[in-house]
Coordinates of C-alpha atoms and ligand atoms in Angstrom, one line a residue:
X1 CA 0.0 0.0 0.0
X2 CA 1.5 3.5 -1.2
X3 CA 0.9 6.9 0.7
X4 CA -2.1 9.0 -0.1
X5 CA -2.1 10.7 -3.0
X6 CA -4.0 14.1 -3.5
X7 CA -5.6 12.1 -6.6
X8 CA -5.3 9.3 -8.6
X9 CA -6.1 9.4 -12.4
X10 CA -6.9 6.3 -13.9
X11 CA -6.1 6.4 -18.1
X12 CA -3.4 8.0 -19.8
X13 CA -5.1 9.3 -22.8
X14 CA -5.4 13.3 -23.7
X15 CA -7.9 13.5 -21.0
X16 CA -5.7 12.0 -18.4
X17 CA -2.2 12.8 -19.0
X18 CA -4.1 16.3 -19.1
X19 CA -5.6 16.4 -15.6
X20 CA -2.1 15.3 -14.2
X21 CA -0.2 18.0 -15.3
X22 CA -2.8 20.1 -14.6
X23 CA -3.3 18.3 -11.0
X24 CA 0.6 18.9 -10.9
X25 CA 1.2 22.1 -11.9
X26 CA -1.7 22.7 -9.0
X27 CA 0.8 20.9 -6.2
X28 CA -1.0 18.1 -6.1
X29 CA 0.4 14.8 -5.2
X30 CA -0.5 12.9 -8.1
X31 CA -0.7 8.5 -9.4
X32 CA -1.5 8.3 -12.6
X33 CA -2.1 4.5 -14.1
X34 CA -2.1 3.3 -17.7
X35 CA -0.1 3.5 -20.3
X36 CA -0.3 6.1 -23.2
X37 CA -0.4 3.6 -26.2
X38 CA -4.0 5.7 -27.1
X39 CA -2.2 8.6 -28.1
X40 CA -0.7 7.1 -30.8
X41 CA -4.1 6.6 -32.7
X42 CA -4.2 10.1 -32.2
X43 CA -3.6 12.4 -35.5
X44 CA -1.4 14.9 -33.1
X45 CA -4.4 17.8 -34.5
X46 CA -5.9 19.4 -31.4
X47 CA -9.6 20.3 -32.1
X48 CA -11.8 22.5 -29.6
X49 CA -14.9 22.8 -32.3
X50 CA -14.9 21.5 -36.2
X51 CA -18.6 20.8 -36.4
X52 CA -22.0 22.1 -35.2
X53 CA -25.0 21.0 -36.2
X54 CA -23.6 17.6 -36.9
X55 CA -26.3 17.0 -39.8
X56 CA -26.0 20.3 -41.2
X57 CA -22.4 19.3 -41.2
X58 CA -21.9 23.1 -40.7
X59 CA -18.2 23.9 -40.3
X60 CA -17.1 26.6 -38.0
X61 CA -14.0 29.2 -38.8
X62 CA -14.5 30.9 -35.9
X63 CA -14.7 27.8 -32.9
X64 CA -15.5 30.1 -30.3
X65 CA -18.3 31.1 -32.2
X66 CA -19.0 27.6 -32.6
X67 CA -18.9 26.9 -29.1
X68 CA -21.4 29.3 -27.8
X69 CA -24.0 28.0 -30.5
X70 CA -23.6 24.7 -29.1
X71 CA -24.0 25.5 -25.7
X72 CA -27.6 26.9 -26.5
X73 CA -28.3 24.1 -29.0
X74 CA -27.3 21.1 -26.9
X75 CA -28.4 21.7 -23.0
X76 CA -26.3 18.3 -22.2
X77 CA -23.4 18.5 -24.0
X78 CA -20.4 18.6 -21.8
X79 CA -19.4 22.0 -23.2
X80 CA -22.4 23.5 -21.3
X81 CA -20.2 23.2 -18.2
X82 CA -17.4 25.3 -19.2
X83 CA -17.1 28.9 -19.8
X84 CA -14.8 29.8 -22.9
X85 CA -12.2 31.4 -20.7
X86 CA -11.5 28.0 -18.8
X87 CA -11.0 26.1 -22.3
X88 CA -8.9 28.9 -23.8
X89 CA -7.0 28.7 -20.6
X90 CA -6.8 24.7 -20.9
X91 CA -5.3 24.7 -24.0
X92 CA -2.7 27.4 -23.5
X93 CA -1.7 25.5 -20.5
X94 CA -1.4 22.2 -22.6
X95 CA 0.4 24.2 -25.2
X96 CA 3.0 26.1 -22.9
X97 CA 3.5 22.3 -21.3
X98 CA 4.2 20.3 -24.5
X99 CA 6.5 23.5 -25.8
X100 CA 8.5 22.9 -22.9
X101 CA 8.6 18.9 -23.6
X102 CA 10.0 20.0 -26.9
X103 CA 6.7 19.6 -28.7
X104 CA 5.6 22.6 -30.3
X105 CA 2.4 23.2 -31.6
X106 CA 0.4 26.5 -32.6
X107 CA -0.5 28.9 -30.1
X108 CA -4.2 28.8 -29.4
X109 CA -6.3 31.8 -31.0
X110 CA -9.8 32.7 -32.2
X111 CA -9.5 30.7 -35.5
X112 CA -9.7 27.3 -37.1
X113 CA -7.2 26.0 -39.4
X114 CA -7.8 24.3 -41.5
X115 CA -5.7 21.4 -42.5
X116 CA -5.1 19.1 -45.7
X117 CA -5.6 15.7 -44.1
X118 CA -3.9 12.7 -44.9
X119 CA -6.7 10.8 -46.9
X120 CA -7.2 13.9 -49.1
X121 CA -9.8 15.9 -47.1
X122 CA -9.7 19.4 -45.9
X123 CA -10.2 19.1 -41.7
X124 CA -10.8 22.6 -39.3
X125 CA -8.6 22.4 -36.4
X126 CA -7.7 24.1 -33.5
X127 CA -3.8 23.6 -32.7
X128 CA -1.7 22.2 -34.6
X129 CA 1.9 21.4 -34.1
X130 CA 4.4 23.6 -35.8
X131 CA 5.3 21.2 -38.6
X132 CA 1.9 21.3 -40.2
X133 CA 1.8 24.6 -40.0
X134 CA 3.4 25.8 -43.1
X135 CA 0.9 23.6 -45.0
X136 CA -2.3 25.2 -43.4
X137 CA -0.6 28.5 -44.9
X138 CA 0.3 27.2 -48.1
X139 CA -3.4 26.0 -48.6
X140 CA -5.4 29.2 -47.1
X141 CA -3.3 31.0 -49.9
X142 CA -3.7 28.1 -52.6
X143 CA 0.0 28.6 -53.7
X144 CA 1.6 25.6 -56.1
X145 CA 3.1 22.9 -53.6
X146 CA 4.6 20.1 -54.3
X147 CA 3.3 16.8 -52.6
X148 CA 6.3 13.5 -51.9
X149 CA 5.4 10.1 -50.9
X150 CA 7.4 7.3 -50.7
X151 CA 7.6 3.7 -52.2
X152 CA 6.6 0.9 -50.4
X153 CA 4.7 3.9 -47.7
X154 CA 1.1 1.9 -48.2
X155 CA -0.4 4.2 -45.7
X156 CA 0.0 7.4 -47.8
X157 CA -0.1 8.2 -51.3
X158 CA 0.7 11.5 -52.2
X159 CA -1.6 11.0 -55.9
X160 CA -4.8 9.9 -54.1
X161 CA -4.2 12.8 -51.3
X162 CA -4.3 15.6 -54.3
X163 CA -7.1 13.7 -55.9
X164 CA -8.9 14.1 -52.7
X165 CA -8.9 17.5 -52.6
X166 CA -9.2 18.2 -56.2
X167 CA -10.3 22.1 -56.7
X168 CA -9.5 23.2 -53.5
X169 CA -6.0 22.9 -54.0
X170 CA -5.3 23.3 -57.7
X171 CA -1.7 23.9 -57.9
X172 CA -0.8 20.7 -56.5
X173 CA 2.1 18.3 -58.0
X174 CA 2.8 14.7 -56.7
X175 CA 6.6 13.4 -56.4
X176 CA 6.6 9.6 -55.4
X177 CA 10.5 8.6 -54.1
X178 CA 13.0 5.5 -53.1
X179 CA 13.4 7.1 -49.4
X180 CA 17.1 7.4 -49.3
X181 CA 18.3 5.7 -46.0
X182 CA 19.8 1.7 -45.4
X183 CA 17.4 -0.6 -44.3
X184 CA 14.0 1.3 -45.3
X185 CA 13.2 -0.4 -48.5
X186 CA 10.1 -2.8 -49.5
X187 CA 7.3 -2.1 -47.3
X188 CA 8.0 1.0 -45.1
X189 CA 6.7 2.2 -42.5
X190 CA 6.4 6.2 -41.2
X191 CA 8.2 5.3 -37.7
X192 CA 10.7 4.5 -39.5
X193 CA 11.1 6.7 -42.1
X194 CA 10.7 9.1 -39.2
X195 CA 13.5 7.5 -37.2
X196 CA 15.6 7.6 -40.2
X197 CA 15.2 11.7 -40.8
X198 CA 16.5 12.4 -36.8
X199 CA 19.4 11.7 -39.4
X200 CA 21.0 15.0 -40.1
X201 CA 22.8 13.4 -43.5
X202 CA 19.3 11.5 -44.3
X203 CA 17.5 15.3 -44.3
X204 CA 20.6 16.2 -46.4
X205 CA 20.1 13.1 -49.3
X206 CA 16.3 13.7 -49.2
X207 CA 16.3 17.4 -50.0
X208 CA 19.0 16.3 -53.0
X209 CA 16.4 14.2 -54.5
X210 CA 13.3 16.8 -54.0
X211 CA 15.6 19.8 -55.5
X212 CA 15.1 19.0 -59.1
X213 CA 12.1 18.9 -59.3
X214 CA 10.9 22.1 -57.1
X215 CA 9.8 23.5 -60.3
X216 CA 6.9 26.5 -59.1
X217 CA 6.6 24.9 -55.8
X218 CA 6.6 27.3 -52.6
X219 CA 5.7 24.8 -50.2
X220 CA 6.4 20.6 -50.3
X221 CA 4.2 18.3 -48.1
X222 CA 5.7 15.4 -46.9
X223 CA 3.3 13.0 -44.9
X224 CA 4.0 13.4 -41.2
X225 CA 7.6 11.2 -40.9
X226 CA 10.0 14.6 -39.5
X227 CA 11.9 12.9 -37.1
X228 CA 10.4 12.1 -34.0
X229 CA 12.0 13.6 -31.0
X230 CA 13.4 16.4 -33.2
X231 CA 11.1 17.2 -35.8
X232 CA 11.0 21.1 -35.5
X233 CA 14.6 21.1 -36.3
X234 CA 14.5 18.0 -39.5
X235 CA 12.0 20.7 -40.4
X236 CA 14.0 23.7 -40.6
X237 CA 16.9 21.6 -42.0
X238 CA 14.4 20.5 -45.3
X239 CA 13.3 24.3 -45.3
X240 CA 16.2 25.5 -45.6
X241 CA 18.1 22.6 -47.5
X242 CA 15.2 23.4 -50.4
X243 CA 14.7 27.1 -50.0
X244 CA 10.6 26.8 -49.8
X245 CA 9.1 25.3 -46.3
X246 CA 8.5 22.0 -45.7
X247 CA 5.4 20.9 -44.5
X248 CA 3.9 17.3 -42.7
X249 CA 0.4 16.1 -43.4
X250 CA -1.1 13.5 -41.2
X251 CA -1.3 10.1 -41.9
X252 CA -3.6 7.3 -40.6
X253 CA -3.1 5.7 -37.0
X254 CA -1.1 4.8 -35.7
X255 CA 0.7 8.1 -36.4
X256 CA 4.1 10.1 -35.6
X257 CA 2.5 12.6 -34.4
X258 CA 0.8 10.2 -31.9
X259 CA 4.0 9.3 -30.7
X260 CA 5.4 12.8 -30.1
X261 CA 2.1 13.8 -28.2
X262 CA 2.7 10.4 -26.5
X263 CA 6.5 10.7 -25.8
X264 CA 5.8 14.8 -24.6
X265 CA 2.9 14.3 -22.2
X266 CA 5.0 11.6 -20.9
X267 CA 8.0 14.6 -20.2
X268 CA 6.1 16.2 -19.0
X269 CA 4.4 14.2 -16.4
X270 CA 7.7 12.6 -15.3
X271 CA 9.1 16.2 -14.9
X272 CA 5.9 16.8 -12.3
X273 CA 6.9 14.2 -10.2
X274 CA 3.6 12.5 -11.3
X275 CA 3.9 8.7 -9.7
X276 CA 3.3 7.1 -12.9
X277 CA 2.1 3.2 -13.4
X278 CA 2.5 2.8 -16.9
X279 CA 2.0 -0.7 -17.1
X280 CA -1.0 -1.1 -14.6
X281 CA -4.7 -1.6 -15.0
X282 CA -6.8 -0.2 -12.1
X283 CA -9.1 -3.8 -11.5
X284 CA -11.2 -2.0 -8.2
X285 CA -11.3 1.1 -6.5
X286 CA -13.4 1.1 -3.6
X287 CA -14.1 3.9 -0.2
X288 CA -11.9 3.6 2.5
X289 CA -12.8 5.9 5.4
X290 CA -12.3 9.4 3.6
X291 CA -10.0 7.5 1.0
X292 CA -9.6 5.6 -2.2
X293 CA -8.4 2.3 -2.5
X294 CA -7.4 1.5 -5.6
X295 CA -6.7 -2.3 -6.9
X296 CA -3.7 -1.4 -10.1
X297 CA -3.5 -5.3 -12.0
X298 CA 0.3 -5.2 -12.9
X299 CA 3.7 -6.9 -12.8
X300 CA 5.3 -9.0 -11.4
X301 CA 3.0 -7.4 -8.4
X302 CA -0.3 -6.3 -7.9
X303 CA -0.1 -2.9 -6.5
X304 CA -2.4 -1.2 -3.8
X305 CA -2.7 2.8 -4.2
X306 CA -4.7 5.2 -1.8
X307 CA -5.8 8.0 -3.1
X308 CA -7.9 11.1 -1.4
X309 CA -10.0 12.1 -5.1
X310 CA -10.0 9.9 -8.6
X311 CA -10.5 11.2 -11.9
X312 CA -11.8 8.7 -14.3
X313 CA -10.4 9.1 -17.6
X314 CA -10.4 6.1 -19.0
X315 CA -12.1 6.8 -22.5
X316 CA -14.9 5.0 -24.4
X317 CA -15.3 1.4 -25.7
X318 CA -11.3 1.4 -27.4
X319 CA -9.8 1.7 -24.2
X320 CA -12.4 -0.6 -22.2
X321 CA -13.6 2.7 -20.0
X322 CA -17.4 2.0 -21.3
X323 CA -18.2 -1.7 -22.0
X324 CA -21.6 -2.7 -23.8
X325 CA -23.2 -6.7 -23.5
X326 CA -26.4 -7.5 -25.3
X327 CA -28.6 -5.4 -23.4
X328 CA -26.9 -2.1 -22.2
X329 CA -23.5 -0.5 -21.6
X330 CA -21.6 -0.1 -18.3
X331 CA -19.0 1.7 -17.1
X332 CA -16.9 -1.3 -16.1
X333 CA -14.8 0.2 -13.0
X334 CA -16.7 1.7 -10.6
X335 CA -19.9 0.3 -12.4
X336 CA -21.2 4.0 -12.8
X337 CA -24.5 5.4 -13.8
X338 CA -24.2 5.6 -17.7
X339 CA -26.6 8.0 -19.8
X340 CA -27.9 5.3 -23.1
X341 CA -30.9 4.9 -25.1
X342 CA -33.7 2.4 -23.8
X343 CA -33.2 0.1 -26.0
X344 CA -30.1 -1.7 -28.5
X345 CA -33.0 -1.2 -31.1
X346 CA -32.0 2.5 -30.5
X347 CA -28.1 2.5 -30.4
X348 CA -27.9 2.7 -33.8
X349 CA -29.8 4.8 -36.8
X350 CA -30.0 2.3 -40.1
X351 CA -27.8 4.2 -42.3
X352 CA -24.0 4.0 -40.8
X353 CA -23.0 7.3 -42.5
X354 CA -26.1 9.2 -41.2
X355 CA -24.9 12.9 -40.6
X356 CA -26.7 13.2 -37.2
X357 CA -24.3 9.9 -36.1
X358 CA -26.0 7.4 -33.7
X359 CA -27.0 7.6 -30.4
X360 CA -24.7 5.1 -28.8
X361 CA -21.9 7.4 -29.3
X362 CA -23.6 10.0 -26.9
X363 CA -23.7 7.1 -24.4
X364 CA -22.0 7.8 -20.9
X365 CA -21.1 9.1 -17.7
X366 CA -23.2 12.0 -16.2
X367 CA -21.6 14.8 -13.9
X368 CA -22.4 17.8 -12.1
X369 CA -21.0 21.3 -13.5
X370 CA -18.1 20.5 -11.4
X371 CA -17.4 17.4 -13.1
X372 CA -18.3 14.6 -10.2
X373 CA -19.5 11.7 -11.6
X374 CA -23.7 11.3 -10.8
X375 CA -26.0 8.1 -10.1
X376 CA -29.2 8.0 -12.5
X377 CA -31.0 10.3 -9.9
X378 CA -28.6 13.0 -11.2
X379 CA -27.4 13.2 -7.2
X380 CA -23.2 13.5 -7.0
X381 CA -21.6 10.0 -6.4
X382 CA -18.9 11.4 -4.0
X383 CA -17.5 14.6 -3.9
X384 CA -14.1 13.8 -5.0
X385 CA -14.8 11.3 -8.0
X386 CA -14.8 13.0 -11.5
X387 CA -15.2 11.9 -14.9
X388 CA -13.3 14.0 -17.9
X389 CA -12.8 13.6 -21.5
X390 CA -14.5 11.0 -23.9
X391 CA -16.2 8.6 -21.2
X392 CA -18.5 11.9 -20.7
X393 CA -22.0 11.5 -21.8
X394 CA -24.0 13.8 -24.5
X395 CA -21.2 14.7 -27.1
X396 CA -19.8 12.9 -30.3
X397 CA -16.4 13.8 -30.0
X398 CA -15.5 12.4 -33.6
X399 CA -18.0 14.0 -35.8
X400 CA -18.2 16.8 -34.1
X401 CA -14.7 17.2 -34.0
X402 CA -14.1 18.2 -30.2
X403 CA -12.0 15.5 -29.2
X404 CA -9.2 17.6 -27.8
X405 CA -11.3 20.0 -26.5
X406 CA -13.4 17.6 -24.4
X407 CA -10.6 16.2 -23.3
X408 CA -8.7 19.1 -21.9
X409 CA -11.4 21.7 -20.7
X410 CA -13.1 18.9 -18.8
X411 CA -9.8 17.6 -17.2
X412 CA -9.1 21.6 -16.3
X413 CA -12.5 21.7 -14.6
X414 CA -12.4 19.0 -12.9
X415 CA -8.7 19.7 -11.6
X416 CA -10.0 23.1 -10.8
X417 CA -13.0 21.8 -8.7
X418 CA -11.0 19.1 -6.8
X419 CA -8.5 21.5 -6.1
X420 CA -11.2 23.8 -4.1
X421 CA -12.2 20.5 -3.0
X422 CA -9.0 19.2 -0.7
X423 CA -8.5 23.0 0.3
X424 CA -5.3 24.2 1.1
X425 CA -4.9 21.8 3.9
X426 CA -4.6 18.8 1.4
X427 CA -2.9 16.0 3.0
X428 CA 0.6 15.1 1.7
X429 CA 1.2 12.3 4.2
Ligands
FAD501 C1 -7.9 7.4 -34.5 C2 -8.1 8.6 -33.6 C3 -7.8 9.8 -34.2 C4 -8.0 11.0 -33.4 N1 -7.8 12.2 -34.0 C5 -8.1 13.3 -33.3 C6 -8.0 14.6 -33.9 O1 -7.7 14.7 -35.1 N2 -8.2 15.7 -33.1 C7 -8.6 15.6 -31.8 O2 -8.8 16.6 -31.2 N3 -8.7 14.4 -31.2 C8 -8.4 13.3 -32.0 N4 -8.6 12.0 -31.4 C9 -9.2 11.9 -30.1 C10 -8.3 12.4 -29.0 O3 -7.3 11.5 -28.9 C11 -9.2 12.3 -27.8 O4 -9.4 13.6 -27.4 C12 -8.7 11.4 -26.8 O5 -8.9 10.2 -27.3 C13 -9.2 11.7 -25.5 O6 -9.7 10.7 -25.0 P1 -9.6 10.2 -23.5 O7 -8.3 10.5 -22.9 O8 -10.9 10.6 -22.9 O9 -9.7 8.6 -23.8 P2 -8.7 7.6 -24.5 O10 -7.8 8.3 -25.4 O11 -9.5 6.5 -25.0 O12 -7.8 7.1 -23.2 C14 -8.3 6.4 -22.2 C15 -7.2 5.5 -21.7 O13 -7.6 4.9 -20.4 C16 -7.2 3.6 -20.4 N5 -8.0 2.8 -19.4 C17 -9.2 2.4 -19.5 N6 -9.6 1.7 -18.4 C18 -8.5 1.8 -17.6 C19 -8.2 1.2 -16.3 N7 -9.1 0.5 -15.6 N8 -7.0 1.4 -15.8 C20 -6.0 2.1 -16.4 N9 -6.2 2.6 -17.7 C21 -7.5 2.4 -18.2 C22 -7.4 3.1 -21.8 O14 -6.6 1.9 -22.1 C23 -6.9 4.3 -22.6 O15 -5.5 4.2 -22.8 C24 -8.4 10.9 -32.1 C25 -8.6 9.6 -31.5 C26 -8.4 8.5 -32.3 C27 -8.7 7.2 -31.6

């Protein structure tokens, strides 16, 4: 059995990893259990709003503007809990915390860029890091670019991408190459093409073989591959190598981006002091006095944790934080009040691709305003329990494109709420 923690956070997704730093940079003694392996489905783009009314499909320049139309149109939605200042806030604290991990990503404004995505579509996003930047630029202003792939890089073709975006985009030229590194040939993959360009004489032997054929280019997208704990500077190398900059797209999961998000958070939790069981599974947590007692399935051991608050953060069905049998879903853990439809009949509308997407993804945990998780009477389970990020109830976090967003306002809320919560006179036994 450890010592009491201020808080234990249980998942180490975007929701998690965010509510320790932010329960860290609070002085909070924090645990923090499971490993980070979700992050690298993640694309590495940060959205706050993309799309509102899912089936208008109405996109949103302005996500601030989009935000306040939600919280009239959707009562429930777990953005009717936050004020905008506590979001903005959020995400310049995430930002400011991954620059300082050696992740850099765009500082958070009042607009949406918008982003060529790897499978050819155009995607609004919030933050993005630094290395996609030049390509959100090069496509606001519709300037000739030049697109590079790679053989044997199944994931990513550089053809289909401009394909995809057809007339948006009409200067675009495709370049397919033999990437020019030992060992990646055949089938390649982008870790470690990736791996390959933290190379500083790889960069050199890739800009040779771009340089002829710049041709009108003023920009040349490469998919997301620049090195992985130094991209900003394979980046400025290939910019400056070529003399037009260089841009990443994002590819499909599992992604580089992913990893750098993945390999940051982790940074930056380790330089908090956060006592991190990366590869544990909280089995039980159960009330002990004024405590948690959490049950953390790991090796060689089993480990005991007490904890005085929890935040759940253990995501939706991927991650195993929601479940779902025949009949209904649960919340597996603490076996939690879950928000569904009635029936199964009613999980699912008939056509899969229905723009107003299906009501089992709006399936989960209630809270208060404070996020504190609630039984189905709407009455606050404990006062230092919290649920953040996709677990939540009442949002659809992938067509709405608020993944990020959820993820980090709610673990800033509920940080903020559990801080007021232990007082000043938080025990640090
Ligand atoms: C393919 C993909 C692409 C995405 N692209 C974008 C994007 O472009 N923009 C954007 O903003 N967001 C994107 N996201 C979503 C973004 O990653 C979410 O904001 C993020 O998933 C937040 O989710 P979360 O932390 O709530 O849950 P998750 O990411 O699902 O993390 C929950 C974690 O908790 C763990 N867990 C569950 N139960 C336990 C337990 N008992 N003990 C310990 N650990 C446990 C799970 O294993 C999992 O690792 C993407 C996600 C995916 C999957």
């Amino acid at each position: 059995m450890s010592a009491t923690h201020d808080v234990a956070v249980v998942g180490a997704g975007l929701a998690g990893m965010s509510a320790a730093v932010f329960a860290a940079n609070r002085g909070l003694r924090v645990v923090q259990v499971g490993n980070a392996g979700a992050l690298l489905f993640a694309s590495g783009l940060l959205d706050l709003l993309g799309v509102h009314p899912m089936a208008e499909a109405r996109g949103w320049i302005d996500p601030w503007a989009g935000f306040e139309a939600l919280r009239r149109d959707l009562p429930d939605h777990p953005y009717t809990k936050l004020a905008a200042a506590q979001v903005r806030a959020a995400f310049g604290e995430l930002a400011a915390t991954l620059d300082e991990a050696g992740l850099a990503y765009t500082a958070p404004g009042e607009r949406n860029h918008q982003v060529l995505t790897g499978v050819g579509t155009v995607k609004s996003t919030y933050c993005l890091p630094r290395t996609m930047q030049p390509g959100a630029a090069a496509l606001a202003a519709g300037v000739p670019c030049l697109l590079v792939d790679f053989d044997g890089l199944r994931e990513y073709s550089a053809k289909a991408l401009a394909a995809g975006v057809g007339g948006r985009w009409p200067h675009l030229r495709t370049l397919r190459l033999t990437f020019p590194a030992p060992g990646v040939a055949g089938e390649v993959y982008a870790a470690h093409i990736a791996l390959a360009l933290e190379d500083r004489a790889t960069r050199e032997r890739l800009a040779d073989l771009i340089r002829p054929h710049l041709g009108d280019a003023r920009a040349v997208g490469l998919p997301a591959v620049l090195g992985i704990t130094r991209s900003a500077r394979a980046a400025a190398d290939l910019t400056e190598a070529l003399g037009v900059p260089i841009f990443e797209v994002p590819t499909m999961p599992t992604s580089v981006p992913g990893l750098r998000l993945k390999n940051a958070l982790e940074r930056a939790v380790a330089a908090r002091g956060v006592d991190r069981r990366v590869h544990g599974r909280v089995v039980a947590v159960q009330r002990m006095g004024d405590e948690f007692a959490l049950s953390v399935a790991a090796t060689p051991a089993p480990v005991a944790l007490r904890a005085r608050a929890v935040i759940l953060a253990t995501g939706r069905f991927m991650g195993q934080g929601l479940t779902a049998d025949r009949a209904r879903v649960r919340e597996p853990l603490l076996d939690l009040h879950v928000a569904q439809p009635a029936t199964r009949a009613d999980w699912h509308r008939t056509d899969l691709f229905d723009p107003r997407g299906h009501a089992l993804n709006r399936a989960g945990v209630e809270t208060d305003d404070g996020f504190r998780a609630c039984d189905g009477r709407g009455a606050v389970v404990h006062p230092r329990l919290f649920a953040v990020g996709t677990i939540l109830a009442h949002h659809d976090w992938a067509r709405m494109k608020c993944g990020a967003g959820l993820a980090v306002g709610t673990a800033a809320a509920a940080v903020a709420r559990l801080a007021d919560e232990l007082g000043p006179a938080r025990s640090v036994s």
